[in-house]
Tab-separated table of C-alpha atoms and ligand atoms in Angstrom:
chain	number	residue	atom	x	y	z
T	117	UNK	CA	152.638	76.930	104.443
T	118	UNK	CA	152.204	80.311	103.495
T	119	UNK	CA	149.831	79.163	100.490
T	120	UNK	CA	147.591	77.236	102.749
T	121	UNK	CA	147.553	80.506	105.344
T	122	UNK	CA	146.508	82.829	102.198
T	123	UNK	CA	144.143	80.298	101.494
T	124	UNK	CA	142.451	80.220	104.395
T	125	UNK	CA	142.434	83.763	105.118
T	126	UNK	CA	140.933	83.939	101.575
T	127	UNK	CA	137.717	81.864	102.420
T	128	UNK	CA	137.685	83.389	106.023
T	129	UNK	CA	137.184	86.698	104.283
T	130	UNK	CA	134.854	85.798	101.381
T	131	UNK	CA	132.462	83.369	102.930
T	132	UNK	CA	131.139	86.079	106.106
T	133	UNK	CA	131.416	89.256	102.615
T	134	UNK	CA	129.324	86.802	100.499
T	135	UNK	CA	127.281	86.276	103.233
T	136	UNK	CA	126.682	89.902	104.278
T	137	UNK	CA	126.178	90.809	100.250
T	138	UNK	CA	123.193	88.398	100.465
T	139	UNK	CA	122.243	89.017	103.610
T	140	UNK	CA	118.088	89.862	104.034
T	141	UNK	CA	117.771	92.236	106.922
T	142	UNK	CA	114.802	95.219	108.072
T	143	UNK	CA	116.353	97.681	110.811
T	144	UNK	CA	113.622	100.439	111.632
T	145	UNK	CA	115.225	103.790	113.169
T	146	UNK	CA	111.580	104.480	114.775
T	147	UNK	CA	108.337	103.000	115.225
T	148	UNK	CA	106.745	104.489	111.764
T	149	UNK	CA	110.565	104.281	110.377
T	150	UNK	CA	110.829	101.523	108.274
T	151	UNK	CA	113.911	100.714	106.027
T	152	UNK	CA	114.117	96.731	104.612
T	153	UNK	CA	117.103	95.801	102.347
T	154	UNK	CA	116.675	93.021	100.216
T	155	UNK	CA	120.546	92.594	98.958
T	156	UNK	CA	119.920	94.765	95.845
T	157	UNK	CA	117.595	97.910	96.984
T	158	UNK	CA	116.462	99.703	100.330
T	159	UNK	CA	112.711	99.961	100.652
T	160	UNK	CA	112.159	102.881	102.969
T	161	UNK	CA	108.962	103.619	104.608
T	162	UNK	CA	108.326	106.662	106.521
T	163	UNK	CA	104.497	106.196	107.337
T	164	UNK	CA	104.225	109.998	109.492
T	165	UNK	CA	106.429	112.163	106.885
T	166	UNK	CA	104.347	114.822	104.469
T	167	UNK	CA	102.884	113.253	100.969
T	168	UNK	CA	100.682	115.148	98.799
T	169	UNK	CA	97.206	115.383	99.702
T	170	UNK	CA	98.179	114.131	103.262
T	171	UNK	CA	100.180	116.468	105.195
T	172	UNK	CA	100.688	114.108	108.363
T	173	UNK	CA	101.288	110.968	106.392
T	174	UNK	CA	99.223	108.221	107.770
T	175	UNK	CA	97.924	110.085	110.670
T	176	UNK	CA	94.469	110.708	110.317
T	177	UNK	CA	93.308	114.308	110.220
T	178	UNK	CA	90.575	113.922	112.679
T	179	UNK	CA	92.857	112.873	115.254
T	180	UNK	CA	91.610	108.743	114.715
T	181	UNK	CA	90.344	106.091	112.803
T	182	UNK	CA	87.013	104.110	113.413
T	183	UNK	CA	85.827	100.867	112.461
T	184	UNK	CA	82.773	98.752	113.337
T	185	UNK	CA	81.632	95.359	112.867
T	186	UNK	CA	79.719	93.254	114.457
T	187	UNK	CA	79.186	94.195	118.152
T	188	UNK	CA	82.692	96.190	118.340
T	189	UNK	CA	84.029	99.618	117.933
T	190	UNK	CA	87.585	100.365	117.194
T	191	UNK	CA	89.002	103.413	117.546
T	192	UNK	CA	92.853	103.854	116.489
T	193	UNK	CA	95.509	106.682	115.207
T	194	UNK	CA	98.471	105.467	113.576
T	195	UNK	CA	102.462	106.322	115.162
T	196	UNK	CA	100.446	108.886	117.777
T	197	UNK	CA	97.752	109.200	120.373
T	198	UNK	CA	94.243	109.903	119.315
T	199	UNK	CA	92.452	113.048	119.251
T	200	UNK	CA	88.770	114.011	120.056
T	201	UNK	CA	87.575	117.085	119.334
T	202	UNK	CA	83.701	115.759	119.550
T	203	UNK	CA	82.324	111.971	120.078
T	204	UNK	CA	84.795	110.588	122.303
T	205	UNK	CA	84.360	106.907	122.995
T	206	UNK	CA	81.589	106.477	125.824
T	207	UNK	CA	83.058	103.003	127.347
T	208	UNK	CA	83.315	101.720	130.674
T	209	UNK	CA	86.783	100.781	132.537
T	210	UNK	CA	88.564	103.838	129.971
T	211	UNK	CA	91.152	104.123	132.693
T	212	UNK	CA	93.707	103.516	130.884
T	213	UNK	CA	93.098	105.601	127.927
T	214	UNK	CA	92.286	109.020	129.371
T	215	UNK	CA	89.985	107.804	132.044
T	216	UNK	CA	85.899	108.572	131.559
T	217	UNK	CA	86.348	112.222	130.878
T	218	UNK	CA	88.696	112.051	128.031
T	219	UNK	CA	88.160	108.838	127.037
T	220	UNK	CA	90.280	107.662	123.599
T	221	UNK	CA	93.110	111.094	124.632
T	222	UNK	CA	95.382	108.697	126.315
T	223	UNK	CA	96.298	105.712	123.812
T	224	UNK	CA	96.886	104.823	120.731
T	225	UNK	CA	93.952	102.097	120.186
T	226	UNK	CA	90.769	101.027	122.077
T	227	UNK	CA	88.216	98.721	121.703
T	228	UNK	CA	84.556	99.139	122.533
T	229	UNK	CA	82.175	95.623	123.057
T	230	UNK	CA	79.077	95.453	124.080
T	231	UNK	CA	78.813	93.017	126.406
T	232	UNK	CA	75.040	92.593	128.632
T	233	UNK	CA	73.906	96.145	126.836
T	234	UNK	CA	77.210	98.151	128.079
T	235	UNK	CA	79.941	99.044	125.952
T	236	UNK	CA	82.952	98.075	127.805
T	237	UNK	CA	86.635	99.720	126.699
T	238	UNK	CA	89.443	97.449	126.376
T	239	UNK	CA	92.714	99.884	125.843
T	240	UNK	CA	95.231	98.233	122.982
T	241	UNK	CA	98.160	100.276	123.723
T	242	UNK	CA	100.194	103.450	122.967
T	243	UNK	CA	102.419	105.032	120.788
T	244	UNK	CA	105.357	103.387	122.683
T	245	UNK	CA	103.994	99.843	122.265
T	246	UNK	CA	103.922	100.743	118.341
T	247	UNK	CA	106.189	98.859	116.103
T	248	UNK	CA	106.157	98.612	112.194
T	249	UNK	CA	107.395	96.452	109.712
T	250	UNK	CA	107.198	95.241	106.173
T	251	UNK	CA	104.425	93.168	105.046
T	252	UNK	CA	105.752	90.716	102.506
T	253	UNK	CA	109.558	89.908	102.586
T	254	UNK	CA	108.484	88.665	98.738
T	255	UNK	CA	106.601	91.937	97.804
T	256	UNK	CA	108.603	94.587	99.909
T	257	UNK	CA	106.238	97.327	98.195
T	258	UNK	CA	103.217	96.194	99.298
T	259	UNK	CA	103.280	98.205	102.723
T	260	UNK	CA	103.613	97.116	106.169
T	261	UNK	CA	101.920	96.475	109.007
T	262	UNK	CA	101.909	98.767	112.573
T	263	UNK	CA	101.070	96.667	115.164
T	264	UNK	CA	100.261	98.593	118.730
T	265	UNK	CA	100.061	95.754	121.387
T	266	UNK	CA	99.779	95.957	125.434
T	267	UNK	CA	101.061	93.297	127.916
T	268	UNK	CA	100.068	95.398	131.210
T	269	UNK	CA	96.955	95.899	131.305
T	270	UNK	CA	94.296	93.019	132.629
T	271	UNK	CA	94.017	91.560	129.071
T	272	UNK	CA	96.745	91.398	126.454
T	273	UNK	CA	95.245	93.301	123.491
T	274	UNK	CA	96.662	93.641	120.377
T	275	UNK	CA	96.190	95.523	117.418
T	276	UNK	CA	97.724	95.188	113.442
T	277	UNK	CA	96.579	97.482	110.801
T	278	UNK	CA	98.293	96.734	107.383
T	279	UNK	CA	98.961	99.602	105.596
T	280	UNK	CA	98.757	98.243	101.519
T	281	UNK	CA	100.655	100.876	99.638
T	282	UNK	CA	98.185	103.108	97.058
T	283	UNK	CA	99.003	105.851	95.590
T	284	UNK	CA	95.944	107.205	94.581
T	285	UNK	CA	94.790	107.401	97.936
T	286	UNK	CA	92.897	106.870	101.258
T	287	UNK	CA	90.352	103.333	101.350
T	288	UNK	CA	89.654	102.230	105.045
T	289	UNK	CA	89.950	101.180	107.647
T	290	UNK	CA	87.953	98.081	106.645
T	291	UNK	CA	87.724	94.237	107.769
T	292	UNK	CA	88.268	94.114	111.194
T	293	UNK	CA	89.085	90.659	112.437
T	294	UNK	CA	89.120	89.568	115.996
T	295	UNK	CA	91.306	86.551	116.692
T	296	UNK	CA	91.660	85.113	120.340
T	297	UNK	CA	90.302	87.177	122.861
T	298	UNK	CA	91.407	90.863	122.173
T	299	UNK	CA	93.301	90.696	118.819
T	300	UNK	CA	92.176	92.665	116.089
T	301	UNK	CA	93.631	93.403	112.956
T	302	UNK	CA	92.016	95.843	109.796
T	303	UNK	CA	93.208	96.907	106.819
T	304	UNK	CA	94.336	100.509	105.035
T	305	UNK	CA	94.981	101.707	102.181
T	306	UNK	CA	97.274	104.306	101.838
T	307	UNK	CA	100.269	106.312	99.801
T	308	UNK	CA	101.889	105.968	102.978
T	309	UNK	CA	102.087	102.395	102.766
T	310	UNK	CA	104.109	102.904	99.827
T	311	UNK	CA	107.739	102.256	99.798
T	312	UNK	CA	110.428	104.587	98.580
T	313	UNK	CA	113.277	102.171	96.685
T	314	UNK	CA	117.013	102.853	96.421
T	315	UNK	CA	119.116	100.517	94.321
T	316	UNK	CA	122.128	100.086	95.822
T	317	UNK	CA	125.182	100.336	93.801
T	318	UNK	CA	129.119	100.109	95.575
T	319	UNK	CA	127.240	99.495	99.190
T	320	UNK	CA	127.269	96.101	99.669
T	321	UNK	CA	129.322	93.752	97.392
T	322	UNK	CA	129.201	94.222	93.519
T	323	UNK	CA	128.935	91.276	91.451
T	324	UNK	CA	132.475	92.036	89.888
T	325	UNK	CA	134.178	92.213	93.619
T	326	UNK	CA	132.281	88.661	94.252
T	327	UNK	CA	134.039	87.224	91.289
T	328	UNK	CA	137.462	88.488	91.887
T	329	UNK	CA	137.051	87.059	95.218
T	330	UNK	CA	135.859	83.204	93.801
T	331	UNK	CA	138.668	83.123	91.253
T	332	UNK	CA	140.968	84.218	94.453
T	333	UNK	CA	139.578	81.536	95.937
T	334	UNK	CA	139.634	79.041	93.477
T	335	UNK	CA	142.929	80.111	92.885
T	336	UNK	CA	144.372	79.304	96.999
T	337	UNK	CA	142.274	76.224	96.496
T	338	UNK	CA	143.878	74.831	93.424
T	339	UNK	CA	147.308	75.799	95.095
T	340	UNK	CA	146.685	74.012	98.254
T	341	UNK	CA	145.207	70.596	96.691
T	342	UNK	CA	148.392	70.735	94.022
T	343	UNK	CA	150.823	71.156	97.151
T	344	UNK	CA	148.897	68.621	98.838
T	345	UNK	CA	149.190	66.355	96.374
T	346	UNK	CA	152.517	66.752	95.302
T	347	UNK	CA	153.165	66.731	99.199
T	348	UNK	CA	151.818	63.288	100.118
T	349	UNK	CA	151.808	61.819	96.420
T	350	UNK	CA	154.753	62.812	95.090
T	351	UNK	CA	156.776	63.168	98.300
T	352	UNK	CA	158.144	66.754	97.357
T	353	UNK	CA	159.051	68.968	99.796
T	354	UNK	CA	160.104	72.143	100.690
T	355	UNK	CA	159.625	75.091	98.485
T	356	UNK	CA	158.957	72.784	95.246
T	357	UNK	CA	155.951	71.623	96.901
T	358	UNK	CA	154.193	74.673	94.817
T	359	UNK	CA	152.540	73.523	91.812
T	360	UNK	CA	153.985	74.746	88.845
T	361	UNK	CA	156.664	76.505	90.451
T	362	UNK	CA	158.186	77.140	87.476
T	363	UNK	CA	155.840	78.790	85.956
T	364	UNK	CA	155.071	81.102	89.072
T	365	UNK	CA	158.770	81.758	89.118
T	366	UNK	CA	158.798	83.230	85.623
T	367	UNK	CA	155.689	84.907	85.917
T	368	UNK	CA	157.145	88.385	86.722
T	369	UNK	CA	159.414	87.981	83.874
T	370	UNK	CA	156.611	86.936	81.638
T	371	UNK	CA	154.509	89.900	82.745
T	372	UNK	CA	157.086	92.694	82.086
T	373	UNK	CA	158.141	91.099	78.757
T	374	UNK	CA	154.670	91.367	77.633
T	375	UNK	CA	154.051	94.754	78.390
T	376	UNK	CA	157.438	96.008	77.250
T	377	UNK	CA	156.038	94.181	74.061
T	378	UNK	CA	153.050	96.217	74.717
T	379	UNK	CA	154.593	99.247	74.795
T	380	UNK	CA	156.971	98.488	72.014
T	381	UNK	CA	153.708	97.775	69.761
T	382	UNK	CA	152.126	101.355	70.778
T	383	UNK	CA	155.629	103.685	70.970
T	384	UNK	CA	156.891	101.375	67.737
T	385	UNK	CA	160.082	100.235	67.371
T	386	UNK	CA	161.906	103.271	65.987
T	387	UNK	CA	161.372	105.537	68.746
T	388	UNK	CA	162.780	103.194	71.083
T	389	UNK	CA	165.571	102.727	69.248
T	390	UNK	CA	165.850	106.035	68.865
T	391	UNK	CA	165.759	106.493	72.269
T	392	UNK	CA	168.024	104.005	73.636
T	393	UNK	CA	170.265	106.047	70.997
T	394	UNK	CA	169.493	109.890	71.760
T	395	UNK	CA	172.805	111.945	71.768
T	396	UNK	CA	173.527	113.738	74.615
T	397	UNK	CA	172.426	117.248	74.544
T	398	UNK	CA	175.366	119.688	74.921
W	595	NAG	C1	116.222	105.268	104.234
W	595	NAG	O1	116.124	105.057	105.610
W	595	NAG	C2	117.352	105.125	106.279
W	595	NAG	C3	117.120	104.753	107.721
W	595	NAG	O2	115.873	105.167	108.174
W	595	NAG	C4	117.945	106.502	106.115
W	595	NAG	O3	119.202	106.562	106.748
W	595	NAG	C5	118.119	106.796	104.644
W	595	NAG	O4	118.587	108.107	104.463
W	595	NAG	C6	116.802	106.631	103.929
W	595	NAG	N1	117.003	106.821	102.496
W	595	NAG	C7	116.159	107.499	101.735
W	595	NAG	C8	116.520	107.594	100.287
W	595	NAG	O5	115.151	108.021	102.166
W	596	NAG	C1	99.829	88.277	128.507
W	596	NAG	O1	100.981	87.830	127.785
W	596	NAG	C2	102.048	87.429	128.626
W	596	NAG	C3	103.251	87.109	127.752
W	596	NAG	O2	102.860	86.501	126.551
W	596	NAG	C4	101.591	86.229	129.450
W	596	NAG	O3	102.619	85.839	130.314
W	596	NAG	C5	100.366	86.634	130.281
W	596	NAG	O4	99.857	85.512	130.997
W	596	NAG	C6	99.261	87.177	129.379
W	596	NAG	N1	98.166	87.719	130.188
W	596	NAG	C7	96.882	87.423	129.952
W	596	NAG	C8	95.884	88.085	130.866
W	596	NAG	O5	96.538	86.683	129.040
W	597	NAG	C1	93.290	102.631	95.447
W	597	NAG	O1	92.595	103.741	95.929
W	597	NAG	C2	91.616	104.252	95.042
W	597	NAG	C3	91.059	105.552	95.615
W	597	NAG	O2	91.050	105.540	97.018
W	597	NAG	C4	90.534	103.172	94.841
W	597	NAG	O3	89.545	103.654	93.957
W	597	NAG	C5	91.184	101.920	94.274
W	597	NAG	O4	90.244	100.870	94.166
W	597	NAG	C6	92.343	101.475	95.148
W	597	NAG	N1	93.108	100.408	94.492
W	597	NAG	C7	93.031	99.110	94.887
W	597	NAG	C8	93.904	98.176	94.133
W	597	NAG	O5	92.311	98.732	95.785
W	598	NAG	C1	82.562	89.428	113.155
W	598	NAG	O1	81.997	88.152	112.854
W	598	NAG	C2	82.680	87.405	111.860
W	598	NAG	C3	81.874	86.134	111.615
W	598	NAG	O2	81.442	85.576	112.808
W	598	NAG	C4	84.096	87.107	112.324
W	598	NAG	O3	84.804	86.418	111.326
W	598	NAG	C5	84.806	88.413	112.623
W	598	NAG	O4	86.112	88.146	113.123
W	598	NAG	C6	84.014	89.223	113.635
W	598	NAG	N1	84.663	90.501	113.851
W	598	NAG	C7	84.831	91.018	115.047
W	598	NAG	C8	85.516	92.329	115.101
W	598	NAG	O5	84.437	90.493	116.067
């Protein structure tokens, strides 16, 4: 009985730790935090902190990012709210992104199109509709992408910028796509985008802990079949119903014998003899 308990606790233990050791998993502390572990390193992104050449990370110095293409204007900052100093975008229906006087101050992305000659604003969302997250669970150094995305407003807009890790510097933003009716997506390049890797050693399980724990395992399997077996095959019962009870039985014995042996070989024999010998200090 208490073979087939050890057992059991054995695999109940293992299977969830072999599991978790394997386990694929991205946790993000804040919306331009981004940390992915992969079972064997921690890619961490931190797309606002200070990197040479670019004191504000990703954010762009002018306070935004433009890109045009066909009959639309995109104006976006990344993990903040934009910033103009001059040119703000000239848009009806800006209300919710500063309103007509400080049009672009109050969101995160916008979207000009011209539709029948006026430029009409569609706002994408804010800082707190910003999330982040790796772009390739295959590649986790490629970058990731920032989406900003709104659900309140009249239209559900959308934005996803994928920031491709370079580290020798700022290309962009280029390509902007427009899927469905108001999501767009562009691309960056950016040292930003560009992961910093840990290799994880004692967090998680190391392969030597994984293989004590299968030839545990195989162990309290082997033991449970053999007193199955001997159980229902052989009729044994009780205590006996142990494979190789015996064996197990000596095994202390065995253990200490080989180790006084052991120590015999290092000490040698005369010492020992010796010592079981030594006169008595008067
Ligand atoms: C990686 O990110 C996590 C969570 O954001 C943080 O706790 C950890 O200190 C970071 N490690 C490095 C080396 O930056
Ligand atoms: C916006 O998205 C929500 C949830 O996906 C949906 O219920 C709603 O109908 C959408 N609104 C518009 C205007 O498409
Ligand atoms: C990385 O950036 C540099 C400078 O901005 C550019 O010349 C180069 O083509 C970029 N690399 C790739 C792979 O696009
Ligand atoms: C511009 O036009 C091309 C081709 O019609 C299309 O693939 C692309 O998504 C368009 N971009 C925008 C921002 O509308």
């Amino acid at each position: 009985m208490g073979i087939r308990i050890d057992s059991l606790r054995c695999s109940l233990i293992a299977i969830p730790l072999l599991i978790l050791a394997s386990s694929f998993h991205s946790a993000s502390a804040g919306p331009c935090e981004v940390s992915y572990f992969n079972g064997r390193q921690i890619f961490n992104f931190s797309l606002t902190a200070p990197i040479a050449g670019f004191p504000h990370g990703v954010l762009s110095e002018d306070g935004y990012y433009k890109v045009a293409e066909n009959e639309s204007v995109l104006w976006f900052q990344l993990c903040d709210g934009m910033i103009f100093n001059h040119n703000p975008p000239r848009c009806v229906g800006c209300q919710d992104c500063g309103g007509p006087s400080h049009c672009g101050s109050g969101c995160s992305a916008l979207v000009a199109n011209n539709i029948g000659g006026y430029d009409v604003c569609s706002t994408i969302g804010g800082v707190s509709s910003t999330s982040a997250d790796i772009m390739d669970e295959q590649n986790p150094q490629k970058g990731v992408i920032v989406k900003i995305s709104s659900l309140d407003t009249k239209e559900n807009c959308s934005l996803s910028v994928s920031v491709i890790c370079n580290s020798s510097g700022l290309t962009g933003p280029l390509g902007l796509q427009k899927s469905g009716t108001c999501d767009y997506a562009a691309v960056l390049q950016h040292p930003s985008g560009c992961a910093t890797v840990v290799s994880v050693h004692g967090k998680g399980l190391g392969w030597f802990a994984t293989l004590i724990i299968i030839v545990l395992c195989v162990f309290g399997a082997y033991m449970l079949a053999g007193a199955v077996y001997r159980h229902f095959f052989l009729g044994i019962h009780g205590f006996d119903v142990m494979p190789n009870l015996d064996f197990w039985i000596t095994l202390p014995q065995r253990t200490q014998g080989f180790f006084a042996s052991l120590v015999r070989r290092f000490r040698g024999p005369t010492e020992s003899y010796r010592d079981s010998y030594s006169p008595v200090n008067f």
